[in-house]
mmCIF file of C-alpha atoms in Angstrom:
data_model
loop_
_atom_site.group_PDB
_atom_site.id
_atom_site.type_symbol
_atom_site.label_atom_id
_atom_site.label_comp_id
_atom_site.label_asym_id
_atom_site.label_seq_id
_atom_site.Cartn_x
_atom_site.Cartn_y
_atom_site.Cartn_z
ATOM 1 C CA MET F 1182 53.472 -15.905 178.822
ATOM 2 C CA LYS F 1183 56.513 -17.792 177.523
ATOM 3 C CA MET F 1184 55.016 -21.064 178.781
ATOM 4 C CA ALA F 1185 51.751 -20.355 176.962
ATOM 5 C CA ILE F 1186 53.629 -19.716 173.706
ATOM 6 C CA ILE F 1187 55.509 -23.008 174.098
ATOM 7 C CA LEU F 1188 52.275 -24.904 174.758
ATOM 8 C CA ASN F 1189 50.647 -23.286 171.706
ATOM 9 C CA ILE F 1190 53.583 -24.261 169.527
ATOM 10 C CA GLN F 1191 53.334 -27.846 170.780
ATOM 11 C CA VAL F 1192 49.615 -27.927 170.035
ATOM 12 C CA TYR F 1193 50.148 -26.535 166.531
ATOM 13 C CA LEU F 1194 52.915 -29.053 165.891
ATOM 14 C CA CYS F 1195 50.648 -31.916 166.971
ATOM 15 C CA MET F 1196 47.893 -30.624 164.699
ATOM 16 C CA PHE F 1197 50.359 -30.221 161.837
ATOM 17 C CA PHE F 1198 51.703 -33.771 162.112
ATOM 18 C CA ALA F 1199 48.204 -35.145 162.538
ATOM 19 C CA PHE F 1200 47.215 -33.318 159.363
ATOM 20 C CA LEU F 1201 50.222 -34.733 157.537
ATOM 21 C CA HIS F 1202 49.387 -38.226 158.716
ATOM 22 C CA THR F 1203 45.784 -37.851 157.595
ATOM 23 C CA GLU F 1204 46.801 -36.471 154.224
ATOM 24 C CA GLY F 1205 49.227 -39.329 153.823
ATOM 25 C CA THR F 1206 46.355 -41.829 153.930
ATOM 26 C CA TYR F 1207 44.717 -40.233 150.884
ATOM 27 C CA ASN F 1208 45.231 -41.866 147.540
ATOM 28 C CA LYS F 1209 45.780 -40.389 144.084
ATOM 29 C CA LYS F 1210 42.882 -39.208 141.985
ATOM 30 C CA GLU F 1211 43.883 -41.421 139.040
ATOM 31 C CA ASN F 1212 43.973 -44.478 141.309
ATOM 32 C CA ALA F 1213 40.520 -43.644 142.633
ATOM 33 C CA ILE F 1214 39.223 -43.479 139.058
ATOM 34 C CA ILE F 1215 40.735 -46.874 138.208
ATOM 35 C CA ILE F 1216 39.290 -48.532 141.325
ATOM 36 C CA ASN F 1217 35.935 -46.851 140.741
ATOM 37 C CA ASN F 1218 35.794 -48.143 137.154
ATOM 38 C CA PHE F 1219 36.979 -51.585 138.232
ATOM 39 C CA LEU F 1220 34.105 -51.910 140.717
ATOM 40 C CA ARG F 1221 31.615 -50.959 137.984
ATOM 41 C CA HIS F 1222 32.265 -54.153 136.012
ATOM 42 C CA PRO F 1223 28.995 -56.146 135.800
ATOM 43 C CA GLY F 1224 30.784 -59.248 137.098
ATOM 44 C CA TRP F 1225 30.750 -57.795 140.612
ATOM 45 C CA ASN F 1226 26.959 -58.144 140.593
ATOM 46 C CA ASN F 1227 27.434 -61.917 140.465
ATOM 47 C CA ILE F 1228 29.583 -62.196 143.601
ATOM 48 C CA ASN F 1229 26.665 -63.464 145.653
ATOM 49 C CA ASP F 1230 28.283 -65.848 148.128
ATOM 50 C CA VAL F 1231 29.547 -63.176 150.563
ATOM 51 C CA GLU F 1232 26.854 -61.642 152.728
ATOM 52 C CA LEU F 1233 29.076 -59.356 154.844
ATOM 53 C CA ILE F 1234 32.714 -58.585 155.563
ATOM 54 C CA LYS F 1235 34.221 -57.308 158.806
ATOM 55 C CA TYR F 1236 36.519 -54.334 158.337
ATOM 56 C CA GLY F 1237 37.430 -51.452 160.614
ATOM 57 C CA ASN F 1238 35.201 -52.708 163.458
ATOM 58 C CA ASN F 1239 32.226 -52.480 161.101
ATOM 59 C CA LYS F 1240 30.320 -54.811 158.823
ATOM 60 C CA HIS F 1241 29.971 -53.952 155.135
ATOM 61 C CA GLU F 1242 27.774 -55.159 152.276
ATOM 62 C CA LEU F 1243 29.063 -55.503 148.721
ATOM 63 C CA LYS F 1244 26.230 -53.453 147.216
ATOM 64 C CA ASN F 1245 27.390 -50.374 149.146
ATOM 65 C CA LEU F 1246 30.905 -50.792 147.798
ATOM 66 C CA ILE F 1247 29.973 -51.205 144.136
ATOM 67 C CA PHE F 1248 27.285 -48.504 144.083
ATOM 68 C CA ASN F 1249 29.000 -45.723 146.051
ATOM 69 C CA PRO F 1250 31.604 -43.614 144.203
ATOM 70 C CA VAL F 1251 35.302 -44.063 144.961
ATOM 71 C CA THR F 1252 37.173 -40.835 145.730
ATOM 72 C CA LEU F 1253 40.767 -40.067 146.665
ATOM 73 C CA PHE F 1254 39.562 -39.715 150.276
ATOM 74 C CA ASN F 1255 37.940 -43.174 150.586
ATOM 75 C CA CYS F 1256 40.006 -44.993 147.938
ATOM 76 C CA ASN F 1257 42.248 -46.869 150.363
ATOM 77 C CA ASP F 1258 39.262 -48.091 152.385
ATOM 78 C CA CYS F 1259 37.536 -49.195 149.175
ATOM 79 C CA ILE F 1260 40.652 -51.107 148.119
ATOM 80 C CA ARG F 1261 40.819 -52.950 151.444
ATOM 81 C CA GLN F 1262 37.098 -53.748 151.289
ATOM 82 C CA THR F 1263 37.415 -54.930 147.689
ATOM 83 C CA MET F 1264 40.262 -57.266 148.642
ATOM 84 C CA LEU F 1265 38.239 -58.581 151.566
ATOM 85 C CA PHE F 1266 35.081 -59.206 149.535
ATOM 86 C CA LEU F 1267 37.002 -60.956 146.770
ATOM 87 C CA GLY F 1268 39.228 -62.789 149.258
ATOM 88 C CA CYS F 1269 36.197 -63.983 151.205
ATOM 89 C CA SER F 1270 34.578 -65.201 148.002
ATOM 90 C CA TYR F 1271 37.789 -67.031 147.075
ATOM 91 C CA ALA F 1272 37.925 -68.503 150.590
ATOM 92 C CA ASN F 1273 34.392 -69.821 150.138
ATOM 93 C CA ASP F 1274 35.401 -71.546 146.905
ATOM 94 C CA PHE F 1275 38.522 -73.051 148.454
ATOM 95 C CA ASP F 1276 36.501 -74.196 151.446
ATOM 96 C CA PHE F 1277 34.155 -76.108 149.151
ATOM 97 C CA ILE F 1278 37.018 -77.551 147.092
ATOM 98 C CA ASN F 1279 38.804 -78.597 150.275
ATOM 99 C CA PHE F 1280 35.627 -80.259 151.515
ATOM 100 C CA SER F 1281 35.222 -82.078 148.176
ATOM 101 C CA LEU F 1282 38.853 -83.232 148.181
ATOM 102 C CA THR F 1283 38.440 -84.507 151.746
ATOM 103 C CA LYS F 1284 35.454 -86.620 150.669
ATOM 104 C CA PHE F 1285 37.526 -87.710 147.659
ATOM 105 C CA GLN F 1286 40.371 -88.802 149.962
ATOM 106 C CA GLU F 1287 37.997 -90.687 152.259
ATOM 107 C CA HIS F 1288 36.585 -92.563 149.261
ATOM 108 C CA CYS F 1289 40.093 -93.600 148.175
ATOM 109 C CA PHE F 1290 40.745 -94.881 151.693
ATOM 110 C CA GLU F 1291 37.545 -96.947 151.588
ATOM 111 C CA LEU F 1292 38.606 -98.533 148.300
ATOM 112 C CA LEU F 1293 41.694 -99.972 150.030
ATOM 113 C CA ASP F 1294 39.442 -102.533 151.710
ATOM 114 C CA SER F 1295 38.079 -103.871 148.423
ATOM 115 C CA SER F 1296 40.609 -103.220 145.660
ATOM 116 C CA TYR F 1297 44.171 -101.962 145.898
ATOM 117 C CA ALA F 1298 44.218 -101.205 142.147
ATOM 118 C CA ARG F 1299 41.112 -99.015 142.365
ATOM 119 C CA ALA F 1300 42.477 -97.300 145.472
ATOM 120 C CA HIS F 1301 45.734 -96.629 143.622
ATOM 121 C CA ASN F 1302 43.949 -95.098 140.623
ATOM 122 C CA CYS F 1303 41.694 -93.080 142.932
ATOM 123 C CA THR F 1304 44.742 -91.694 144.763
ATOM 124 C CA ILE F 1305 46.584 -90.781 141.549
ATOM 125 C CA THR F 1306 43.480 -88.973 140.273
ATOM 126 C CA LEU F 1307 43.166 -87.141 143.592
ATOM 127 C CA LEU F 1308 46.789 -85.989 143.426
ATOM 128 C CA MET F 1309 46.318 -84.731 139.872
ATOM 129 C CA LYS F 1310 43.205 -82.835 140.941
ATOM 130 C CA MET F 1311 45.102 -81.158 143.779
ATOM 131 C CA ILE F 1312 47.827 -80.114 141.330
ATOM 132 C CA GLU F 1313 45.136 -78.758 139.006
ATOM 133 C CA ILE F 1314 44.119 -76.275 141.717
ATOM 134 C CA VAL F 1315 47.514 -74.533 141.602
ATOM 135 C CA PRO F 1316 46.788 -72.352 138.500
ATOM 136 C CA MET F 1317 43.555 -71.170 140.161
ATOM 137 C CA ALA F 1318 45.529 -70.199 143.263
ATOM 138 C CA GLU F 1319 47.967 -68.288 141.041
ATOM 139 C CA CYS F 1320 45.058 -66.415 139.433
ATOM 140 C CA MET F 1321 43.585 -65.504 142.789
ATOM 141 C CA LYS F 1322 46.872 -64.333 144.244
ATOM 142 C CA GLY F 1323 47.528 -62.275 141.106
ATOM 143 C CA ALA F 1324 44.070 -60.699 141.360
ATOM 144 C CA LEU F 1325 44.470 -59.696 145.019
ATOM 145 C CA ASP F 1326 47.988 -58.363 144.403
ATOM 146 C CA ALA F 1327 46.764 -56.339 141.394
ATOM 147 C CA ILE F 1328 44.168 -54.592 143.585
ATOM 148 C CA ASP F 1329 46.605 -54.089 146.448
ATOM 149 C CA LYS F 1330 49.118 -52.238 144.234
ATOM 150 C CA TYR F 1331 46.792 -49.224 144.164
ATOM 151 C CA HIS F 1332 46.792 -48.822 147.950
ATOM 152 C CA THR F 1333 48.953 -46.015 149.347
ATOM 153 C CA VAL F 1334 50.761 -48.539 151.552
ATOM 154 C CA SER F 1335 50.609 -52.017 150.057
ATOM 155 C CA ARG F 1336 50.126 -54.998 152.352
ATOM 156 C CA LYS F 1337 53.600 -56.241 151.381
ATOM 157 C CA ARG F 1338 55.035 -53.351 153.379
ATOM 158 C CA GLU F 1339 52.567 -53.787 156.237
ATOM 159 C CA ILE F 1340 54.481 -56.587 157.934
ATOM 160 C CA ARG F 1341 52.172 -56.583 160.931
ATOM 161 C CA ASN F 1342 49.159 -57.426 158.760
ATOM 162 C CA ARG F 1343 48.806 -60.868 157.188
ATOM 163 C CA PHE F 1344 46.006 -60.208 154.761
ATOM 164 C CA ILE F 1345 43.308 -62.683 153.797
ATOM 165 C CA LEU F 1346 44.425 -65.851 151.929
ATOM 166 C CA SER F 1347 48.036 -64.686 151.587
ATOM 167 C CA ARG F 1348 49.468 -67.690 153.439
ATOM 168 C CA LEU F 1349 47.032 -70.239 151.970
ATOM 169 C CA LEU F 1350 47.631 -69.217 148.337
ATOM 170 C CA THR F 1351 51.396 -69.285 148.850
ATOM 171 C CA ASN F 1352 51.273 -72.717 150.493
ATOM 172 C CA ILE F 1353 49.143 -74.199 147.703
ATOM 173 C CA GLN F 1354 51.698 -73.133 145.113
ATOM 174 C CA GLU F 1355 54.602 -74.444 147.178
ATOM 175 C CA GLU F 1356 52.864 -77.783 147.805
ATOM 176 C CA LYS F 1357 52.794 -78.563 144.089
ATOM 177 C CA ILE F 1358 56.320 -80.020 144.281
ATOM 178 C CA LEU F 1359 55.312 -82.315 147.144
ATOM 179 C CA LEU F 1360 52.151 -83.463 145.349
ATOM 180 C CA THR F 1361 54.061 -84.161 142.147
ATOM 181 C CA THR F 1362 56.644 -86.164 144.105
ATOM 182 C CA LEU F 1363 53.919 -88.224 145.794
ATOM 183 C CA ARG F 1364 52.669 -89.350 142.370
ATOM 184 C CA THR F 1365 55.920 -91.146 141.649
ATOM 185 C CA SER F 1366 57.014 -92.037 145.180
ATOM 186 C CA LEU F 1367 57.467 -95.576 146.469
ATOM 187 C CA LEU F 1368 55.280 -94.899 149.480
ATOM 188 C CA SER F 1369 52.284 -97.119 150.049
ATOM 189 C CA ILE F 1370 48.880 -95.792 148.982
ATOM 190 C CA LYS F 1371 47.895 -95.616 152.653
ATOM 191 C CA ASP F 1372 50.886 -93.401 153.468
ATOM 192 C CA VAL F 1373 50.186 -91.140 150.482
ATOM 193 C CA LEU F 1374 46.543 -90.755 151.512
ATOM 194 C CA THR F 1375 47.624 -89.959 155.064
ATOM 195 C CA THR F 1376 49.923 -87.198 153.774
ATOM 196 C CA ILE F 1377 47.083 -85.809 151.641
ATOM 197 C CA GLU F 1378 44.843 -85.818 154.711
ATOM 198 C CA GLU F 1379 47.417 -83.762 156.622
ATOM 199 C CA ILE F 1380 47.680 -81.245 153.754
ATOM 200 C CA LEU F 1381 43.895 -80.822 153.552
ATOM 201 C CA LEU F 1382 43.625 -80.444 157.330
ATOM 202 C CA SER F 1383 46.288 -77.720 157.302
ATOM 203 C CA ARG F 1384 44.416 -75.901 154.526
ATOM 204 C CA ARG F 1385 41.168 -76.132 156.464
ATOM 205 C CA ASN F 1386 42.786 -74.555 159.517
ATOM 206 C CA GLU F 1387 44.167 -71.724 157.369
ATOM 207 C CA LEU F 1388 40.739 -71.167 155.809
ATOM 208 C CA ASN F 1389 39.005 -71.062 159.177
ATOM 209 C CA GLU F 1390 41.361 -68.274 160.247
ATOM 210 C CA ASP F 1391 40.854 -66.306 157.022
ATOM 211 C CA LYS F 1392 37.071 -66.724 157.092
ATOM 212 C CA SER F 1393 36.922 -64.868 160.395
ATOM 213 C CA PHE F 1394 36.677 -61.708 158.242
ATOM 214 C CA CYS F 1395 33.662 -63.052 156.361
ATOM 215 C CA GLN F 1396 30.006 -63.930 156.659
ATOM 216 C CA LEU F 1397 29.519 -66.466 153.870
ATOM 217 C CA LYS F 1398 26.778 -68.492 152.245
ATOM 218 C CA ASN F 1399 27.105 -72.247 152.554
ATOM 219 C CA LEU F 1400 27.921 -74.285 149.432
ATOM 220 C CA ASP F 1401 27.064 -77.683 150.943
ATOM 221 C CA SER F 1402 23.951 -77.796 148.774
ATOM 222 C CA LEU F 1403 26.165 -78.029 145.689
ATOM 223 C CA TRP F 1404 27.875 -81.114 147.117
ATOM 224 C CA ASN F 1405 24.439 -82.666 147.798
ATOM 225 C CA LEU F 1406 23.457 -82.006 144.182
ATOM 226 C CA TRP F 1407 26.601 -83.762 143.003
ATOM 227 C CA ILE F 1408 25.790 -86.854 145.056
ATOM 228 C CA ILE F 1409 22.170 -86.871 143.872
ATOM 229 C CA GLU F 1410 23.368 -86.665 140.275
ATOM 230 C CA PHE F 1411 25.851 -89.500 140.795
ATOM 231 C CA ASN F 1412 23.185 -91.712 142.378
ATOM 232 C CA THR F 1413 20.791 -90.912 139.540
ATOM 233 C CA LEU F 1414 23.366 -91.891 136.936
ATOM 234 C CA THR F 1415 23.996 -95.136 138.825
ATOM 235 C CA LEU F 1416 20.281 -95.970 138.838
ATOM 236 C CA GLN F 1417 20.210 -95.303 135.098
ATOM 237 C CA ARG F 1418 23.002 -97.879 134.697
ATOM 238 C CA LYS F 1419 25.379 -95.113 133.610
ATOM 239 C CA PHE F 1420 27.821 -96.132 136.281
ATOM 240 C CA GLN F 1421 31.348 -94.804 136.558
ATOM 241 C CA GLU F 1422 33.885 -94.675 139.351
ATOM 242 C CA LEU F 1423 32.952 -92.064 141.954
ATOM 243 C CA PHE F 1424 36.481 -90.623 141.918
ATOM 244 C CA ILE F 1425 36.255 -89.989 138.158
ATOM 245 C CA PHE F 1426 32.852 -88.326 138.603
ATOM 246 C CA LEU F 1427 34.248 -86.091 141.370
ATOM 247 C CA SER F 1428 37.332 -85.311 139.293
ATOM 248 C CA ASP F 1429 35.172 -83.970 136.456
ATOM 249 C CA LYS F 1430 32.980 -81.964 138.830
ATOM 250 C CA ILE F 1431 35.950 -80.342 140.556
ATOM 251 C CA SER F 1432 37.488 -79.439 137.173
ATOM 252 C CA ASN F 1433 34.243 -77.751 136.113
ATOM 253 C CA PHE F 1434 34.093 -75.910 139.421
ATOM 254 C CA ILE F 1435 37.647 -74.611 138.954
ATOM 255 C CA LEU F 1436 36.909 -73.358 135.428
ATOM 256 C CA THR F 1437 33.661 -71.712 136.523
ATOM 257 C CA THR F 1438 35.395 -69.982 139.441
ATOM 258 C CA ILE F 1439 38.168 -68.575 137.230
ATOM 259 C CA LYS F 1440 35.656 -67.330 134.684
ATOM 260 C CA LYS F 1441 33.263 -65.793 137.207
ATOM 261 C CA LYS F 1442 35.768 -64.339 139.671
ATOM 262 C CA TYR F 1443 38.704 -63.440 137.444
ATOM 263 C CA ILE F 1444 37.743 -63.020 133.791
ATOM 264 C CA ASP F 1445 34.264 -61.581 134.346
ATOM 265 C CA LEU F 1446 35.589 -59.079 136.906
ATOM 266 C CA GLY F 1447 37.781 -57.522 134.213
ATOM 267 C CA PHE F 1448 41.221 -58.645 135.354
ATOM 268 C CA ILE F 1449 43.827 -58.503 132.587
ATOM 269 C CA PHE F 1450 46.412 -61.268 132.342
ATOM 270 C CA ASP F 1451 49.757 -60.583 130.657
ATOM 271 C CA CYS F 1452 50.913 -63.838 129.059
ATOM 272 C CA ASN F 1453 54.471 -62.539 128.682
ATOM 273 C CA THR F 1454 55.020 -61.686 132.350
ATOM 274 C CA SER F 1455 52.330 -63.963 133.906
ATOM 275 C CA GLN F 1456 51.112 -60.944 135.875
ATOM 276 C CA THR F 1457 47.611 -59.662 136.515
ATOM 277 C CA PHE F 1458 46.520 -56.044 136.045
ATOM 278 C CA LEU F 1459 43.373 -54.006 136.577
ATOM 279 C CA PRO F 1460 41.654 -52.443 133.568
ATOM 280 C CA VAL F 1461 42.524 -48.752 133.290
ATOM 281 C CA GLN F 1462 39.060 -47.720 132.139
ATOM 282 C CA LEU F 1463 35.560 -49.138 131.935
ATOM 283 C CA SER F 1464 34.079 -49.835 128.523
ATOM 284 C CA THR F 1465 31.112 -47.752 127.344
ATOM 285 C CA SER F 1466 28.866 -50.810 127.175
ATOM 286 C CA ASP F 1467 29.578 -51.668 130.817
ATOM 287 C CA ASN F 1468 28.724 -48.123 131.906
ATOM 288 C CA HIS F 1469 25.474 -48.286 129.931
ATOM 289 C CA ASP F 1470 24.420 -51.637 131.394
ATOM 290 C CA ILE F 1471 24.968 -50.500 134.970
ATOM 291 C CA ALA F 1472 23.324 -47.125 134.434
ATOM 292 C CA GLN F 1473 20.138 -48.787 133.148
ATOM 293 C CA ASN F 1474 19.224 -50.410 136.455
ATOM 294 C CA PRO F 1475 21.989 -50.997 139.010
ATOM 295 C CA SER F 1476 19.660 -52.396 141.684
ATOM 296 C CA THR F 1477 18.174 -54.967 139.313
ATOM 297 C CA ASN F 1478 21.631 -55.974 138.130
ATOM 298 C CA PHE F 1479 22.737 -56.573 141.711
ATOM 299 C CA ILE F 1480 19.671 -58.651 142.638
ATOM 300 C CA GLN F 1481 19.744 -60.813 139.496
ATOM 301 C CA ASN F 1482 22.869 -62.717 140.485
ATOM 302 C CA THR F 1483 24.104 -65.650 138.482
ATOM 303 C CA ASN F 1484 23.006 -68.884 140.111
ATOM 304 C CA TYR F 1485 26.110 -70.689 141.339
ATOM 305 C CA VAL F 1486 24.860 -74.189 140.604
ATOM 306 C CA ASN F 1487 23.559 -73.432 137.124
ATOM 307 C CA THR F 1488 26.865 -71.976 136.011
ATOM 308 C CA GLN F 1489 28.625 -75.208 136.908
ATOM 309 C CA GLU F 1490 27.146 -77.037 133.931
ATOM 310 C CA THR F 1491 26.941 -74.128 131.473
ATOM 311 C CA ILE F 1492 30.534 -72.951 131.146
ATOM 312 C CA GLN F 1493 31.172 -71.233 127.836
ATOM 313 C CA GLN F 1494 34.477 -72.722 126.747
ATOM 314 C CA ASN F 1495 35.140 -69.962 124.218
ATOM 315 C CA ASP F 1496 35.212 -67.427 127.071
ATOM 316 C CA ILE F 1497 37.606 -69.553 129.095
ATOM 317 C CA THR F 1498 40.061 -70.040 126.261
ATOM 318 C CA THR F 1499 40.653 -66.297 125.900
ATOM 319 C CA TYR F 1500 42.958 -66.747 128.891
ATOM 320 C CA PRO F 1501 44.742 -69.982 127.929
ATOM 321 C CA SER F 1502 47.916 -69.306 129.896
ATOM 322 C CA ILE F 1503 46.258 -68.855 133.263
ATOM 323 C CA LEU F 1504 44.318 -72.106 132.885
ATOM 324 C CA ARG F 1505 47.198 -74.328 131.871
ATOM 325 C CA ILE F 1506 48.365 -77.233 133.972
ATOM 326 C CA ASN F 1507 52.114 -76.850 133.905
ATOM 327 C CA ASP F 1508 52.735 -80.593 133.675
ATOM 328 C CA VAL F 1509 51.234 -81.645 130.329
ATOM 329 C CA GLU F 1510 51.688 -85.305 131.251
ATOM 330 C CA ILE F 1511 49.270 -84.842 134.151
ATOM 331 C CA GLN F 1512 46.480 -83.712 131.841
ATOM 332 C CA GLU F 1513 47.099 -86.669 129.550
ATOM 333 C CA ASN F 1514 47.004 -89.036 132.507
ATOM 334 C CA ILE F 1515 43.650 -87.642 133.620
ATOM 335 C CA SER F 1516 42.119 -88.514 130.253
ATOM 336 C CA GLN F 1517 43.759 -91.940 130.254
ATOM 337 C CA GLU F 1518 42.546 -92.716 133.771
ATOM 338 C CA SER F 1519 39.011 -91.770 132.779
ATOM 339 C CA ASN F 1520 39.059 -93.958 129.674
ATOM 340 C CA ASP F 1521 40.523 -96.948 131.504
ATOM 341 C CA PHE F 1522 38.220 -97.038 134.498
ATOM 342 C CA ILE F 1523 34.797 -95.952 133.268
ATOM 343 C CA ILE F 1524 32.463 -98.979 133.517
ATOM 344 C CA HIS F 1525 29.699 -99.000 130.948
#
């Protein structure tokens, strides 16, 4: 009899602690409301480059996340899925930029055989373009951190989990010092290009690891469109250096990405603290637009290529601080390089 009582107590204690553990994974009601409203922003309908994410031994589609309500019971799962979907989309963008920069670097190497001066200018432009990516990385890291803050246990305290893009985004910011130093170093152009190649290879390896969470759509077609456009301009005798053409295209891609995957998703940037926050509530107009026809809104995604050439600059400039290049001299040099080396 005494043994049975002891066993019952042990069972009840196990159930009690299991209950406590389960309850501990629930989030707050106010956090669930904020995440729910955040996922109702129309900009989420335009995240169309991620087909699936892998989370919790299952595959998930974005439409299920943005259409199903967020509650205090599923809030933490929704937060992790949101970070994965956005992180995968960011990874896709960085993968394309890394691919473009690799082609850029190869072109600079090829110029060494014909003209050292052109190879030098190509390399300087490439370095400035790599530095220009840093503010975008800061935006993306701020966005993922802003979402993560609403999780019961943030990923910063989950030491065993290295979440998507965390290492890559940190490395890109830290590499800015190295890239800036390379611009003024006494190294040969060949040595500088070799160092750039090593940086891009390291980034590619990081991206391949992060993309294991994702099933993505390929952006190679955008690169092919760029090359077709460049060849067309050349045939029309509107020739310019390929590295200047690529520099402009990459800049447009960066601006489009920040607008589409930061501003349009409703993230709020505090210029005083340089921190990113989630909107506390959804505007009435956003609720109305989604309520009209959520399925149609999801299907009618913004075409990725079309947005490249139709950036509305007045929308971008509402967030001037997050788009700045910290070294003003770099931006001036970009313009000067373009003016000096365009061949009419």
